[in-house]
Amino acid sequence: MPNIIITKNAERLAQKCAEFFRHTAKESVAQNGRISVALSGGSTPRPVHRLLARPPYLSDVPWAQTHIYWADERLVPEKDPASNFGSAKKDLLDHLPIPTDHIHPMCSLRSPAQAADDYTRVLTDYFEANPPEMPIFDIIFLGIGQDGHTASIFPGDRTAVDTTRWVVAVKGGSPDVERLTLTLPVLKQARHLAFLVSGAGKAEMVRTILEQDSAALPPQWLNGSGGQVSWFLDRDAARLLTGYHAGKEA
Ligand code: 6PG
């Protein structure tokens, strides 16, 4: 069963996520000497990124042992407002005491297929494994769209689902551009999957994903993952959940 954390507002949601990351990073570094985290894009993670870029997280997180990847990326220039790396760079990466070779953006000016191969090689170098084996990220942060997508795995598109590849090129979403995404089999292997969802606009989709088993949406294919799946929700995003799923307010 996924772990459901519900906070009174978006600000508290960001705090809970930052605390979760700090705790998990310290635990991973204590156990393995490093932590691998994959970030998602969109607007929801940005308050968390900005929080992690300030005290106490600036000094409390083992950034020197942290390796940052992306769950998905729009294949646009870094300066484009749609760039997930560009947003994270501004909000978080430019402020961190982290070695630059620990930051692994997906964005690329090569063709989508070549960019997917390139990023796969970045991952095989770090994880010292090759497909069909799967990399095991310590944390993958995910959001959901109102259509039920996560990362850039869109309902009805099996490209990133029926595969042993680690990274694939897709097209879609908003903006409707070429993208790279980690595949579903990779997401399923993560030690921690952390969904971050905020706002009343997502409440219907949160209820569908968590309480309507027949819906067949990408996030539902992750709830049975080997690792710990956590849903960090603010009260607005959780407002349609019934009793047995509505966790205690954090
Ligand atoms: C992307 C994201 C995507 C995002 C959701 C939610 O690159 O588009 O990774 O999966 O998490 O679309 O986006 P918001 O947080 O902006 O609602």
PDB file of C-alpha atoms and ligand atoms in Angstrom, residues 40-45 72-74 84 142-145 149-152 174 179 202, ligand 1:
ATOM      1  CA  SER A  40      10.490  15.590 -12.289  1.00  0.00           C
ATOM      2  CA  GLY A  41       9.548  18.846 -13.947  1.00  0.00           C
ATOM      3  CA  GLY A  42       6.450  21.002 -13.993  1.00  0.00           C
ATOM      4  CA  SER A  43       5.474  23.555 -11.364  1.00  0.00           C
ATOM      5  CA  THR A  44       4.769  21.379  -8.302  1.00  0.00           C
ATOM      6  CA  PRO A  45       8.377  20.520  -7.407  1.00  0.00           C
ATOM      7  CA  ASP A  72      11.853  13.218 -17.828  1.00  0.00           C
ATOM      8  CA  GLU A  73      12.711  16.289 -19.863  1.00  0.00           C
ATOM      9  CA  ARG A  74      11.298  18.328 -22.682  1.00  0.00           C
ATOM     10  CA  ASN A  84      12.873  21.007 -16.476  1.00  0.00           C
ATOM     11  CA  LEU A 142       7.133  12.254  -9.714  1.00  0.00           C
ATOM     12  CA  GLY A 143       4.147  14.467 -10.426  1.00  0.00           C
ATOM     13  CA  ILE A 144       0.878  13.639 -12.154  1.00  0.00           C
ATOM     14  CA  GLY A 145      -0.948  15.474 -14.896  1.00  0.00           C
ATOM     15  CA  HIS A 149       0.398  10.877 -16.859  1.00  0.00           C
ATOM     16  CA  THR A 150       3.537  10.711 -14.746  1.00  0.00           C
ATOM     17  CA  ALA A 151       7.046  11.578 -15.881  1.00  0.00           C
ATOM     18  CA  SER A 152       6.390  11.603 -19.635  1.00  0.00           C
ATOM     19  CA  SER A 174       1.797  20.193 -22.467  1.00  0.00           C
ATOM     20  CA  ARG A 179      10.620  14.446 -24.632  1.00  0.00           C
ATOM     21  CA  LYS A 202      -5.608  17.384  -9.360  1.00  0.00           C
TER      22      LYS A 202
HETATM   23  C1  6PG B   1       6.868  17.075 -17.128  1.00  0.00           C
HETATM   24  C2  6PG B   1       6.700  16.517 -15.754  1.00  0.00           C
HETATM   25  C3  6PG B   1       5.300  15.996 -15.579  1.00  0.00           C
HETATM   26  C4  6PG B   1       4.756  16.706 -14.375  1.00  0.00           C
HETATM   27  C5  6PG B   1       3.252  16.722 -14.379  1.00  0.00           C
HETATM   28  C6  6PG B   1       2.730  17.674 -13.306  1.00  0.00           C
HETATM   29  O1  6PG B   1       8.013  17.212 -17.535  1.00  0.00           O
HETATM   30  O2  6PG B   1       5.866  17.471 -17.732  1.00  0.00           O
HETATM   31  O3  6PG B   1       7.654  15.688 -15.329  1.00  0.00           O
HETATM   32  O4  6PG B   1       5.187  14.619 -15.431  1.00  0.00           O
HETATM   33  O5  6PG B   1       5.237  16.080 -13.193  1.00  0.00           O
HETATM   34  O6  6PG B   1       2.809  17.153 -15.658  1.00  0.00           O
HETATM   35  O7  6PG B   1       3.127  18.979 -13.661  1.00  0.00           O
HETATM   36  P1  6PG B   1       2.737  20.232 -12.708  1.00  0.00           P
HETATM   37  O8  6PG B   1       3.503  20.034 -11.449  1.00  0.00           O
HETATM   38  O9  6PG B   1       3.177  21.441 -13.493  1.00  0.00           O
HETATM   39  O10 6PG B   1       1.241  20.155 -12.505  1.00  0.00           O
END
